[in-house]
Coordinates of C-alpha atoms in Angstrom, one line a residue:
Chain U
X174 CA -73.4 86.5 49.1
X175 CA -70.3 86.3 51.3
X176 CA -70.5 86.3 55.0
X177 CA -69.9 89.7 56.4
X178 CA -67.0 90.0 58.7
X179 CA -67.1 92.2 61.7
X180 CA -63.6 93.3 62.7
X181 CA -64.9 95.2 65.7
X182 CA -67.2 93.4 68.0
X183 CA -68.5 95.6 70.9
X184 CA -71.3 93.4 72.0
X185 CA -72.0 94.8 75.4
X186 CA -75.5 93.4 75.9
X187 CA -78.4 95.5 77.2
X188 CA -77.6 99.2 77.1
X189 CA -74.7 98.8 74.7
X190 CA -74.5 99.0 71.0
X191 CA -77.4 97.1 69.3
X192 CA -76.8 94.7 66.4
X193 CA -78.3 97.0 63.8
X194 CA -76.5 100.1 65.0
X195 CA -73.4 99.8 62.8
X196 CA -72.2 103.4 62.2
X197 CA -68.4 103.4 62.6
X198 CA -67.8 99.6 62.5
X199 CA -65.8 97.9 59.8
X200 CA -67.3 95.4 57.3
X201 CA -64.7 95.6 54.6
X202 CA -65.2 96.7 51.0
X203 CA -68.6 97.6 49.6
X204 CA -70.0 95.0 47.2
X205 CA -71.6 97.1 44.4
X206 CA -73.2 94.2 42.5
X207 CA -76.7 95.3 41.5
X208 CA -79.6 92.9 42.2
X209 CA -83.1 93.0 40.8
X210 CA -85.7 92.4 43.4
X211 CA -87.6 89.1 43.2
X212 CA -91.4 89.4 43.0
X213 CA -91.8 88.1 46.5
X214 CA -89.5 90.8 47.7
X215 CA -91.5 93.5 45.9
X216 CA -94.7 92.1 47.4
X217 CA -93.1 92.1 50.9
X218 CA -92.3 95.8 50.4
X219 CA -95.9 96.4 49.2
X220 CA -97.5 94.6 52.1
X221 CA -95.5 96.6 54.6
X222 CA -96.6 99.9 53.0
X223 CA -100.2 98.7 53.0
X224 CA -100.2 97.3 56.5
X225 CA -99.0 100.6 57.9
X226 CA -101.4 102.9 55.9
X227 CA -104.2 104.8 57.5
X228 CA -106.8 102.2 56.3
X229 CA -105.2 99.5 58.3
X230 CA -102.5 100.6 60.8
X231 CA -101.9 97.0 61.7
X232 CA -98.3 97.9 62.3
X233 CA -96.0 100.9 62.2
X234 CA -92.6 101.2 60.5
X235 CA -91.2 101.8 64.0
X236 CA -92.6 98.4 65.2
X237 CA -91.3 96.8 62.1
X238 CA -87.8 98.2 62.7
X239 CA -87.9 97.2 66.4
X240 CA -88.9 93.6 65.5
X241 CA -85.9 93.4 63.1
X242 CA -83.6 94.9 65.6
X243 CA -84.6 92.3 68.2
X244 CA -83.3 89.4 66.2
X245 CA -79.8 89.6 67.5
X246 CA -76.5 89.9 65.6
X247 CA -76.3 86.3 64.3
X248 CA -79.7 86.4 62.6
X249 CA -79.2 90.0 61.5
X250 CA -76.0 89.3 59.8
X251 CA -77.0 86.2 57.9
X252 CA -80.4 87.2 56.6
X253 CA -81.0 89.4 53.5
X254 CA -83.0 92.7 53.7
X255 CA -86.3 91.3 52.6
X256 CA -85.9 88.1 54.6
X257 CA -85.7 90.4 57.6
X258 CA -88.8 92.2 56.4
X259 CA -91.1 89.3 55.8
X260 CA -90.1 87.7 59.1
X261 CA -90.9 90.8 61.0
X262 CA -94.2 91.2 59.2
X263 CA -95.0 87.7 60.2
X264 CA -94.1 88.3 63.9
X265 CA -96.0 91.5 64.0
X266 CA -99.1 90.0 62.5
X267 CA -99.0 87.4 65.3
X268 CA -98.2 90.0 67.9
X269 CA -101.1 92.1 66.8
X270 CA -103.4 89.0 66.7
X271 CA -104.2 89.4 63.0
X272 CA -103.0 85.8 62.3
X273 CA -101.9 83.0 64.5
X274 CA -98.6 81.2 64.4
X275 CA -100.4 77.9 63.7
X276 CA -102.3 79.0 60.7
X277 CA -99.2 80.6 59.2
X278 CA -97.2 77.4 59.6
X279 CA -100.1 75.4 58.2
X280 CA -100.4 77.6 55.2
X281 CA -96.7 77.5 54.6
X282 CA -96.9 73.7 54.5
X283 CA -99.7 74.0 52.0
X284 CA -97.7 76.4 49.8
X285 CA -94.7 74.1 49.8
X286 CA -96.9 71.2 48.9
X287 CA -98.4 73.2 46.0
X288 CA -95.1 74.1 44.6
X289 CA -93.7 70.6 44.9
X290 CA -96.7 69.3 43.1
X291 CA -96.0 71.8 40.3
X292 CA -92.5 70.6 40.1
X293 CA -90.7 73.2 42.2
X294 CA -88.8 71.8 45.2
X295 CA -89.1 73.7 48.5
X296 CA -85.7 74.3 50.1
X297 CA -85.5 73.1 53.7
X298 CA -85.1 75.7 56.5
X299 CA -87.2 77.0 59.3
X300 CA -87.5 80.7 60.0
X301 CA -86.9 81.2 63.7
X302 CA -89.8 83.0 65.4
Chain B
X231 CA -86.1 89.0 34.6
X232 CA -89.6 90.0 35.4
X233 CA -91.8 87.3 36.9
X234 CA -95.5 87.3 36.4
X235 CA -97.4 85.3 38.9
X236 CA -100.6 84.3 37.1
X237 CA -102.6 83.5 40.2
X238 CA -102.7 87.2 41.1
X239 CA -106.4 87.6 40.8
X240 CA -108.8 89.4 43.2
X241 CA -110.9 86.7 44.7
X242 CA -111.0 85.1 48.1
X243 CA -109.0 82.0 48.4
X244 CA -111.2 79.6 50.4
X245 CA -109.6 76.6 52.0
X246 CA -110.1 73.5 49.9
X247 CA -110.9 75.6 46.8
X248 CA -109.0 74.3 43.8
X249 CA -106.0 76.5 43.3
X250 CA -104.4 77.3 39.9
X251 CA -100.9 75.8 40.0
X252 CA -98.2 78.5 40.2
X253 CA -96.6 79.5 37.0
X254 CA -93.5 77.4 36.5
X255 CA -90.5 79.6 36.0
X256 CA -87.6 77.6 34.7
X257 CA -85.1 80.1 36.2
X258 CA -86.6 80.0 39.6
X259 CA -84.8 77.1 41.3
X260 CA -86.1 75.7 44.5
X261 CA -88.4 78.0 46.5
X262 CA -86.9 79.2 49.8
X263 CA -88.6 79.4 53.1
X264 CA -88.9 83.2 53.1
X265 CA -90.6 83.2 49.7
X266 CA -92.9 80.5 51.0
X267 CA -93.7 82.7 54.0
X268 CA -94.5 85.7 51.8
X269 CA -96.9 83.6 49.8
X270 CA -98.5 82.2 52.9
X271 CA -98.9 85.6 54.6
X272 CA -100.2 87.2 51.5
X273 CA -102.8 84.6 50.9
X274 CA -104.0 84.6 54.5
X275 CA -104.2 88.4 54.6
X276 CA -106.2 88.5 51.4
X277 CA -108.6 85.8 52.8
X278 CA -109.1 87.8 55.9
X279 CA -109.9 90.9 53.9
X280 CA -106.9 92.8 55.4
X281 CA -105.4 93.3 51.9
X282 CA -106.6 92.6 48.4
X283 CA -104.5 91.2 45.6
X284 CA -105.3 94.2 43.5
X285 CA -104.0 96.6 46.2
X286 CA -100.8 94.6 46.5
X287 CA -100.3 94.5 42.7
X288 CA -101.0 98.3 42.5
X289 CA -98.4 99.0 45.2
X290 CA -95.9 96.8 43.4
X291 CA -96.6 98.7 40.2
X292 CA -96.3 102.0 42.0
X293 CA -92.9 101.2 43.3
X294 CA -91.8 100.0 39.9
X295 CA -92.8 103.3 38.5
X296 CA -90.5 105.2 40.9
X297 CA -87.1 105.2 39.4
X298 CA -84.0 107.5 39.4
X299 CA -85.3 109.0 36.1
X300 CA -87.9 110.8 38.3
X301 CA -85.2 112.3 40.4
X302 CA -83.2 113.2 37.4
X303 CA -86.2 115.2 36.0
X304 CA -86.3 117.1 39.3
X305 CA -82.6 117.8 39.3
X306 CA -82.7 119.0 35.7
X307 CA -85.5 121.4 36.4
X308 CA -83.6 122.8 39.4
X309 CA -80.6 123.3 37.1
X310 CA -82.4 125.3 34.6
X311 CA -84.8 127.2 36.9
X312 CA -83.2 128.9 39.9
X313 CA -86.6 129.8 41.4
X314 CA -87.6 126.1 41.2
X315 CA -84.4 125.2 42.9
X316 CA -85.1 127.6 45.7
X317 CA -88.5 126.0 46.2
X318 CA -87.1 122.5 46.0
X319 CA -84.6 123.4 48.8
X320 CA -87.3 125.1 50.9
X321 CA -90.1 122.6 50.6
X322 CA -89.2 119.4 48.7
X323 CA -92.6 117.8 48.9
X324 CA -94.4 120.8 47.4
X325 CA -91.7 121.2 44.7
X326 CA -92.1 117.5 43.7
X327 CA -95.9 117.9 43.7
X328 CA -95.4 120.8 41.2
X329 CA -94.0 118.2 38.8
X330 CA -96.8 115.8 39.5
X331 CA -94.8 113.6 41.9
X332 CA -96.7 112.5 45.0
X333 CA -94.4 111.2 47.6
X334 CA -97.1 109.8 49.8
X335 CA -97.6 110.3 53.5
X336 CA -95.0 108.1 55.1
X337 CA -92.0 110.4 55.2
X338 CA -90.9 113.9 54.5
X339 CA -88.2 114.8 52.1
X340 CA -85.3 117.2 52.3
X341 CA -83.0 118.3 49.5
X342 CA -79.3 119.1 50.2
X343 CA -77.4 121.0 47.6
X344 CA -73.9 120.2 46.4
X345 CA -71.8 123.3 45.9
X346 CA -68.1 123.9 45.1
X347 CA -67.6 124.0 48.8
X348 CA -69.8 121.1 50.0
X349 CA -70.3 117.5 48.8
X350 CA -73.2 115.7 50.5
X351 CA -73.6 112.0 51.0
X352 CA -76.7 110.2 52.3
X353 CA -76.7 107.1 54.5
X354 CA -78.9 105.4 57.0
X355 CA -76.7 103.6 59.5
X356 CA -79.6 102.2 61.5
X357 CA -81.6 100.5 58.7
X358 CA -81.7 101.8 55.0
X359 CA -84.0 104.8 54.9
X360 CA -84.0 106.1 51.3
X361 CA -86.2 108.5 49.3
X362 CA -88.0 105.5 47.7
X363 CA -91.0 107.4 46.6
X364 CA -88.8 109.4 44.3
X365 CA -85.9 107.2 43.4
X366 CA -87.4 103.8 43.7
X367 CA -85.9 100.8 45.5
X368 CA -82.3 101.5 46.8
X369 CA -79.3 99.6 45.4
X370 CA -78.2 96.6 47.4
X371 CA -74.9 98.4 48.4
X372 CA -76.8 101.2 50.0
X373 CA -78.5 98.7 52.3
X374 CA -75.2 96.8 53.0
X375 CA -73.5 96.7 56.4
X376 CA -70.3 97.9 54.7
X377 CA -71.9 101.1 53.3
X378 CA -74.0 101.8 56.4
X379 CA -71.0 101.4 58.7
X380 CA -68.3 103.1 56.8
X381 CA -69.9 106.1 55.2
X382 CA -70.1 107.9 58.6
X383 CA -66.6 107.3 59.7
X384 CA -64.7 107.2 56.3
X385 CA -66.8 109.0 53.7
X386 CA -63.8 109.9 51.6
X387 CA -62.7 106.2 51.6
X388 CA -66.2 105.3 50.3
X389 CA -66.0 108.0 47.7
X390 CA -62.6 106.7 46.6
X391 CA -64.2 103.2 46.2
X392 CA -66.9 104.7 44.1
X393 CA -64.3 106.6 42.0
X394 CA -65.2 110.0 43.1
X395 CA -62.5 112.6 43.3
X396 CA -63.3 115.9 44.9
X397 CA -61.5 119.2 44.4
X398 CA -59.2 120.1 47.3
X399 CA -61.0 122.2 50.0
X400 CA -64.4 120.6 49.5
X401 CA -66.2 119.7 52.7
X402 CA -67.7 116.2 52.8
X403 CA -71.0 116.4 54.7
X404 CA -72.6 113.1 55.6
X405 CA -76.3 112.9 56.4
X406 CA -77.4 110.0 58.6
X407 CA -81.2 109.5 58.0
X408 CA -82.0 108.7 61.5
X409 CA -85.6 109.9 61.6
X410 CA -88.6 110.2 59.2
X411 CA -86.8 112.6 56.8
X412 CA -85.5 111.3 53.5
X413 CA -82.7 113.1 51.8
X414 CA -82.1 113.8 48.2
X415 CA -78.7 115.2 47.0
X416 CA -79.0 118.0 44.4
X417 CA -75.7 117.5 42.5
X418 CA -74.0 120.4 40.7
X419 CA -74.7 121.0 37.1
X420 CA -71.6 119.9 35.1
X421 CA -69.6 122.4 33.0
X422 CA -70.1 122.3 29.3
X423 CA -73.9 122.0 29.4
X424 CA -74.9 125.6 28.6
X425 CA -78.1 125.7 26.5
X426 CA -78.9 122.1 27.1
X427 CA -82.6 121.2 27.4
X428 CA -84.0 119.8 30.6
X429 CA -84.4 116.5 28.9
X430 CA -80.8 116.3 27.9
X431 CA -79.6 117.5 31.3
X432 CA -81.6 114.8 33.0
X433 CA -79.6 112.1 31.1
X434 CA -76.5 113.2 33.1
X435 CA -78.1 112.8 36.5
X436 CA -77.4 109.3 37.8
X437 CA -79.0 107.6 40.8
X438 CA -75.7 107.6 42.6
X439 CA -75.3 111.3 42.1
X440 CA -78.5 111.8 44.1
X441 CA -77.2 109.7 46.9
X442 CA -73.8 111.4 46.9
X443 CA -71.6 108.5 45.7
X444 CA -71.2 109.9 42.2
X445 CA -70.9 113.2 40.4
X446 CA -72.6 113.8 37.1
X447 CA -70.1 113.6 34.3
X448 CA -69.4 116.6 32.3
X449 CA -69.8 116.1 28.5
X450 CA -66.5 115.3 26.9
X451 CA -65.0 118.3 25.1
X452 CA -65.3 117.8 21.4
X453 CA -61.9 117.9 19.6
X454 CA -61.4 120.4 16.9
X455 CA -61.4 117.5 14.4
X456 CA -64.8 116.3 15.7
X457 CA -66.2 119.7 15.4
X458 CA -65.0 120.0 11.8
X459 CA -66.4 116.6 10.9
X460 CA -69.8 117.5 12.4
X461 CA -70.0 120.7 10.5
Chain O
X84 CA -99.4 106.7 59.6
X85 CA -99.1 110.4 59.0
X86 CA -96.9 112.4 61.3
X87 CA -97.4 116.0 60.2
X88 CA -94.6 118.2 61.5
X89 CA -96.0 121.1 63.4
X90 CA -94.0 124.3 63.3
X91 CA -95.9 125.9 66.2
X92 CA -94.3 123.8 68.9
X93 CA -92.0 125.4 71.4
X94 CA -88.4 124.3 70.9
X95 CA -85.8 123.8 73.6
X96 CA -82.9 124.6 71.3
X97 CA -82.4 127.0 68.4
X98 CA -80.3 126.8 65.3
X99 CA -76.7 127.7 66.1
X100 CA -77.0 126.4 69.7
X101 CA -74.5 123.8 70.9
X102 CA -76.1 120.6 72.0
X103 CA -74.8 117.3 73.4
X104 CA -76.3 113.9 72.7
X105 CA -77.3 112.1 75.9
X106 CA -75.2 109.1 76.8
X107 CA -78.0 107.1 78.4
X108 CA -78.3 103.3 78.2
X109 CA -81.2 102.2 76.0
X110 CA -83.5 99.3 76.2
X111 CA -85.7 98.9 73.2
X112 CA -86.0 100.8 69.9
X113 CA -83.9 104.0 69.6
X114 CA -83.1 106.2 66.6
X115 CA -80.1 107.9 68.2
X116 CA -77.1 106.0 66.9
X117 CA -74.4 104.7 69.2
X118 CA -71.6 106.6 67.6
X119 CA -73.3 109.9 68.5
X120 CA -74.0 109.2 72.1
X121 CA -72.2 111.7 74.3
X122 CA -71.1 113.8 71.4
X123 CA -71.5 117.6 71.0
X124 CA -72.7 119.4 67.9
X125 CA -74.6 122.4 66.8
X126 CA -78.3 122.6 65.8
X127 CA -78.4 123.1 62.1
X128 CA -82.1 123.2 61.7
X129 CA -85.4 122.5 63.5
X130 CA -87.2 119.8 61.5
X131 CA -90.6 120.0 63.1
X132 CA -92.4 117.7 65.6
X133 CA -92.9 114.0 65.3
X134 CA -94.4 111.2 67.4
X135 CA -91.8 109.4 69.4
X136 CA -90.5 106.3 67.5
X137 CA -89.4 104.6 70.8
X138 CA -93.1 104.4 71.8
X139 CA -94.6 103.8 68.3
X140 CA -92.4 100.8 68.1
X141 CA -94.5 99.2 70.8
X142 CA -97.8 100.2 69.3
X143 CA -98.2 103.2 71.6
X144 CA -99.4 106.6 70.3
X145 CA -95.9 108.0 70.6
X146 CA -97.1 111.2 72.4
X147 CA -96.1 113.7 73.4
X148 CA -94.6 114.5 70.0
X149 CA -91.0 115.4 70.1
X150 CA -89.2 118.3 68.3
X151 CA -86.7 116.9 65.9
X152 CA -83.4 118.7 65.3
X153 CA -80.8 118.4 62.5
X154 CA -77.6 118.4 64.5
X155 CA -74.3 119.1 62.8
X156 CA -71.1 117.5 64.2
X157 CA -67.5 117.9 63.3
X158 CA -66.2 114.6 62.1
X159 CA -63.0 115.2 64.0
X160 CA -65.1 115.3 67.2
X161 CA -66.8 112.0 66.4
X162 CA -63.9 109.8 65.6
X163 CA -60.5 109.4 67.2
X164 CA -58.7 109.0 63.9
X165 CA -60.8 110.7 61.4
X166 CA -58.9 110.6 58.1
X167 CA -60.4 113.7 56.4
X168 CA -60.0 117.4 56.9
X169 CA -61.2 119.4 59.9
X170 CA -63.9 121.0 57.7
X171 CA -65.8 117.6 57.2
X172 CA -69.1 117.3 59.0
X173 CA -71.8 114.9 59.7
X174 CA -75.5 115.7 60.3
X175 CA -78.1 113.5 61.9
X176 CA -81.8 114.0 62.9
X177 CA -82.0 113.7 66.7
X178 CA -85.1 114.0 68.9
X179 CA -85.2 116.6 71.6
X180 CA -85.4 114.2 74.5
X181 CA -82.0 112.9 73.4
X182 CA -80.4 116.4 73.5
X183 CA -79.0 118.4 76.5
X184 CA -77.0 121.5 77.0
X185 CA -73.3 120.8 77.2
X186 CA -71.6 122.1 80.3

């Protein structure tokens, strides 16, 4: 996926145009390549729907959007749609004290180890909190 | 490519409990950090009893079952039944329920009708709001910064990129989905479809025509030769 | 989270009325796009009442519920160099607390 280019860059800071608020900016031609969703992306979508339902109300779609919007332009531009989503779910689960940061990081290490053992390498890269 | 993850069973995953190795998918390549995160979060939430694997799987299946074909059925019904079309425009949720389509409780729907005078386009500049419970997951381009930014300021340029030519004098009306309402475009029924069944009409209705970046194609006129040959 | 629109609420603006989008600075979540701030349009429809997303975003109840309006703008009014005809429009759903009467 190519880096998006922003030709107009009104980054006025607090009170100005937020990073996600892109109506009227110029990002060049529209890439119409179709992508199937990976299973992890479908599950991310599913988890958001379930976490916001009446049974749980752990988070709202508004809180989810707010969390994504708070990442800042750099992170916003270089992450994919569902990368933004799962990161925001993670942050909100910690914010709402459903899970702790430590146990998420510990489980991620376990998951990586499990995959490596099964022959699938884990790509390096931390997800900023 | 449809992955099946065979450890998707509904039981608590206790720490230290022997875990079935993940199904090796030769197409998968290395696993990235976000995919690792999803797996970690899902496991922890299941262990905590916040979610169950069955619920997650059911929701994944539900979204898989929502596709543009559903929307096409609705459009075709509106094309053949003017009273249904009026109900669809007045109360989209209820009209969809008539056809057995439950859009859930997370958003309301509105239908905007294309006419010879008005061509509607839908965008969500702030995120990517989309009538998912009817049309399924949106295409990647709908979620792209390029589409979200340009459709409001240069909709005709976007239409040109999508190969849509509008008759002169048509208003282009862009809808930015800024709140909890999701928009469905009701495209115009193409010429040359008189007497067509709903089922056949539905085949003309594309996903993009319900977003506003396409127009349903009219069936090609059969040449005199073709008509003779078919006789 | 179900937000059932209530049609019984009193509305500050009626369909056909001219309204201007406020040009306030914002800190935090906001569903009024930058490109509409300070712009004037016409109420096309009253969409019902909804809890305030700016508060819901911070786990608050989002009350009082706000009336939501579909506001229609002339594209020529929104953009300095709009490349289409004067008859092109844009509509957005804007919450009542972001709308004011133009002078």
